[in-house]
């Protein structure tokens, strides 16, 4: 199981708070992991669709030239672009048209859409921080700086910087959970 595949499976089974932690832990390459998994899924779906189309026609696997007026390369490119768009937008019916009816594919498509939406909500939550904490947290999450460098740049001690970053992460988690649950239409319980 590849790294991007395992993160999608783990994400699908996780609760909202765990999902936020997964995103924050992999923040610097989270979208790349989604893109890699989508590419693998897209290739699998394309192969399934081609196989099913050939099988439907009783194709023995030998290509026969037809009228010559078609544009197979152009058609394939158009289909690839459309499949990528449908996959990214979570348009399950279009993505699955002509592919094997595999519930795992459907679950993966839904999870990928959720991952993108949750990531977007975390970005929004980060943007609500004040400029200095926001910049420091982004530097840490993107791997631009480590805590020591942030402490040095802000002229504060390591422990104070670590505490400040922990507070910022906590604020982001709280705001992100509110945004995620609001988007999904889940009422938020207030902690007493």
Short mmCIF file of C-alpha atoms in Angstrom, two decimals:
data_model
loop_
_atom_site.label_atom_id
_atom_site.label_comp_id
_atom_site.label_asym_id
_atom_site.label_seq_id
_atom_site.Cartn_x
_atom_site.Cartn_y
_atom_site.Cartn_z
CA UNK A 1 0.00 0.00 0.00
CA UNK A 2 1.54 3.31 -1.09
CA UNK A 3 1.84 6.33 1.20
CA UNK A 4 -0.86 8.35 -0.59
CA UNK A 5 -3.22 5.36 -0.62
CA UNK A 6 -2.78 4.64 3.06
CA UNK A 7 -3.42 8.26 4.02
CA UNK A 8 -6.71 8.22 2.07
CA UNK A 9 -7.83 5.03 3.82
CA UNK A 10 -6.79 6.36 7.24
CA UNK A 11 -8.51 9.67 6.51
CA UNK A 12 -11.76 7.95 5.50
CA UNK A 13 -11.93 6.10 8.81
CA UNK A 14 -10.89 9.03 11.02
CA UNK A 15 -13.09 11.41 13.02
CA UNK A 16 -13.04 15.15 12.23
CA UNK A 17 -10.45 16.01 14.92
CA UNK A 18 -8.14 13.25 13.69
CA UNK A 19 -8.59 14.46 10.09
CA UNK A 20 -7.50 17.94 11.10
CA UNK A 21 -4.39 16.46 12.73
CA UNK A 22 -3.65 14.45 9.57
CA UNK A 23 -3.86 17.59 7.45
CA UNK A 24 -1.68 19.61 9.83
CA UNK A 25 0.87 16.78 10.02
CA UNK A 26 1.11 16.51 6.21
CA UNK A 27 0.30 20.15 5.45
CA UNK A 28 3.30 20.84 3.22
CA UNK A 29 2.48 17.99 0.82
CA UNK A 30 -1.17 17.19 1.56
CA UNK A 31 -2.50 18.36 -1.81
CA UNK A 32 0.31 16.51 -3.59
CA UNK A 33 -0.71 13.28 -1.80
CA UNK A 34 -4.32 13.81 -2.91
CA UNK A 35 -3.17 14.50 -6.47
CA UNK A 36 -1.04 11.35 -6.56
CA UNK A 37 -3.89 9.19 -5.33
CA UNK A 38 -6.30 10.82 -7.80
CA UNK A 39 -3.87 10.12 -10.63
CA UNK A 40 -3.63 6.44 -9.64
CA UNK A 41 -7.41 6.21 -9.33
CA UNK A 42 -7.89 7.99 -12.67
CA UNK A 43 -5.54 5.52 -14.38
CA UNK A 44 -7.36 2.57 -12.81
CA UNK A 45 -10.74 3.92 -13.91
CA UNK A 46 -9.47 4.59 -17.45
CA UNK A 47 -8.22 1.01 -17.74
CA UNK A 48 -11.49 -0.37 -16.41
CA UNK A 49 -13.50 1.75 -18.85
CA UNK A 50 -11.35 0.69 -21.82
CA UNK A 51 -11.51 -2.96 -20.83
CA UNK A 52 -15.28 -2.83 -20.33
CA UNK A 53 -15.79 -1.01 -23.64
CA UNK A 54 -13.73 -3.63 -25.51
CA UNK A 55 -15.48 -6.47 -23.73
CA UNK A 56 -18.89 -4.98 -24.54
CA UNK A 57 -18.02 -4.98 -28.26
CA UNK A 58 -16.59 -8.49 -28.10
CA UNK A 59 -13.22 -7.01 -29.01
CA UNK A 60 -10.58 -9.72 -29.38
CA UNK A 61 -7.85 -7.16 -28.66
CA UNK A 62 -6.86 -6.53 -32.29
CA UNK A 63 -7.20 -2.92 -33.37
CA UNK A 64 -8.89 -2.45 -36.73
CA UNK A 65 -8.70 0.85 -38.62
CA UNK A 66 -12.12 2.39 -39.08
CA UNK A 67 -13.16 5.26 -41.36
CA UNK A 68 -10.17 7.39 -40.42
CA UNK A 69 -12.29 10.46 -39.79
CA UNK A 70 -12.16 10.24 -36.03
CA UNK A 71 -9.54 11.72 -33.72
CA UNK A 72 -8.71 9.03 -31.16
CA UNK A 73 -5.86 11.01 -29.61
CA UNK A 74 -7.99 14.14 -29.25
CA UNK A 75 -10.91 12.13 -27.90
CA UNK A 76 -8.66 10.44 -25.34
CA UNK A 77 -7.23 13.78 -24.22
CA UNK A 78 -10.72 15.25 -23.85
CA UNK A 79 -11.89 12.20 -21.91
CA UNK A 80 -8.83 12.39 -19.63
CA UNK A 81 -9.43 16.07 -18.84
CA UNK A 82 -13.13 15.45 -18.20
CA UNK A 83 -12.37 12.46 -15.96
CA UNK A 84 -9.89 14.55 -13.95
CA UNK A 85 -12.47 17.35 -13.53
CA UNK A 86 -15.23 14.95 -12.53
CA UNK A 87 -12.93 13.18 -10.09
CA UNK A 88 -11.81 16.43 -8.45
CA UNK A 89 -15.35 17.75 -8.16
CA UNK A 90 -16.59 14.44 -6.76
CA UNK A 91 -19.06 13.84 -9.61
CA UNK A 92 -19.33 10.13 -8.84
CA UNK A 93 -21.92 9.25 -11.50
CA UNK A 94 -19.81 10.68 -14.32
CA UNK A 95 -16.57 9.20 -12.98
CA UNK A 96 -18.07 5.74 -12.64
CA UNK A 97 -19.82 5.70 -16.03
CA UNK A 98 -18.35 2.74 -17.92
CA UNK A 99 -16.14 1.59 -15.02
CA UNK A 100 -16.64 -1.37 -12.72
CA UNK A 101 -19.24 -0.69 -10.02
CA UNK A 102 -16.80 -0.80 -7.18
CA UNK A 103 -17.90 0.68 -3.84
CA UNK A 104 -14.24 1.23 -2.97
CA UNK A 105 -13.93 3.61 -5.94
CA UNK A 106 -16.99 5.51 -4.79
CA UNK A 107 -15.66 5.72 -1.23
CA UNK A 108 -12.29 6.94 -2.48
CA UNK A 109 -13.88 9.63 -4.64
CA UNK A 110 -15.99 10.87 -1.73
CA UNK A 111 -12.99 10.81 0.62
CA UNK A 112 -10.81 12.75 -1.84
CA UNK A 113 -13.50 15.41 -2.21
CA UNK A 114 -13.80 15.63 1.57
CA UNK A 115 -10.01 15.89 1.95
CA UNK A 116 -9.88 18.85 -0.44
CA UNK A 117 -12.78 20.58 1.31
CA UNK A 118 -11.32 19.99 4.78
CA UNK A 119 -7.92 21.29 3.63
CA UNK A 120 -9.64 24.43 2.33
CA UNK A 121 -11.37 24.88 5.70
CA UNK A 122 -8.04 24.59 7.50
CA UNK A 123 -6.56 27.25 5.21
CA UNK A 124 -9.51 29.50 6.13
CA UNK A 125 -8.95 28.79 9.82
CA UNK A 126 -5.25 29.67 9.52
CA UNK A 127 -6.14 32.91 7.78
CA UNK A 128 -8.19 34.00 10.81
CA UNK A 129 -5.02 34.19 12.94
CA UNK A 130 -3.32 37.53 13.45
CA UNK A 131 -0.54 38.24 10.92
CA UNK A 132 2.50 37.27 13.05
CA UNK A 133 1.12 33.97 14.44
CA UNK A 134 -0.29 33.15 11.00
CA UNK A 135 3.10 33.67 9.31
CA UNK A 136 4.93 31.67 11.98
CA UNK A 137 2.49 28.78 11.80
CA UNK A 138 2.57 28.73 8.00
CA UNK A 139 6.38 28.63 8.08
CA UNK A 140 6.30 25.68 10.48
CA UNK A 141 3.55 23.80 8.61
CA UNK A 142 5.21 24.31 5.23
CA UNK A 143 8.60 23.23 6.58
CA UNK A 144 10.16 26.60 5.76
CA UNK A 145 11.45 27.05 9.32
CA UNK A 146 11.78 24.97 12.44
CA UNK A 147 10.86 26.15 15.93
CA UNK A 148 14.43 27.27 16.65
CA UNK A 149 14.51 29.53 13.59
CA UNK A 150 11.06 30.99 14.38
CA UNK A 151 12.23 31.66 17.96
CA UNK A 152 15.40 33.32 16.70
CA UNK A 153 13.50 35.47 14.16
CA UNK A 154 10.97 36.61 16.77
CA UNK A 155 13.58 37.24 19.46
CA UNK A 156 11.85 34.93 21.90
CA UNK A 157 12.91 31.76 23.66
CA UNK A 158 12.41 28.28 22.27
CA UNK A 159 9.84 27.28 24.92
CA UNK A 160 7.86 30.52 24.53
CA UNK A 161 7.81 30.07 20.75
CA UNK A 162 6.78 26.44 21.05
CA UNK A 163 3.96 27.43 23.41
CA UNK A 164 2.84 30.23 21.07
CA UNK A 165 2.78 27.83 18.10
CA UNK A 166 0.84 25.26 20.13
CA UNK A 167 -1.75 27.93 20.96
CA UNK A 168 -1.98 28.91 17.29
CA UNK A 169 -2.48 25.27 16.26
CA UNK A 170 -5.18 24.93 18.91
CA UNK A 171 -7.01 27.99 17.59
CA UNK A 172 -6.77 26.64 14.05
CA UNK A 173 -8.11 23.23 15.16
CA UNK A 174 -11.11 24.82 16.92
CA UNK A 175 -11.95 27.10 14.01
CA UNK A 176 -11.43 24.33 11.46
CA UNK A 177 -13.72 21.92 13.28
CA UNK A 178 -16.41 24.61 13.32
CA UNK A 179 -15.98 25.29 9.60
CA UNK A 180 -15.94 21.60 8.67
CA UNK A 181 -19.01 20.77 10.71
CA UNK A 182 -20.88 23.85 9.51
CA UNK A 183 -20.17 22.86 5.89
CA UNK A 184 -21.50 19.38 6.59
CA UNK A 185 -24.54 20.76 8.40
CA UNK A 186 -23.56 19.28 11.78
CA UNK A 187 -24.58 21.24 14.86
CA UNK A 188 -21.64 22.05 17.09
CA UNK A 189 -21.88 21.21 20.76
CA UNK A 190 -20.59 23.99 22.94
CA UNK A 191 -18.12 22.94 25.60
CA UNK A 192 -18.96 24.07 29.07
#
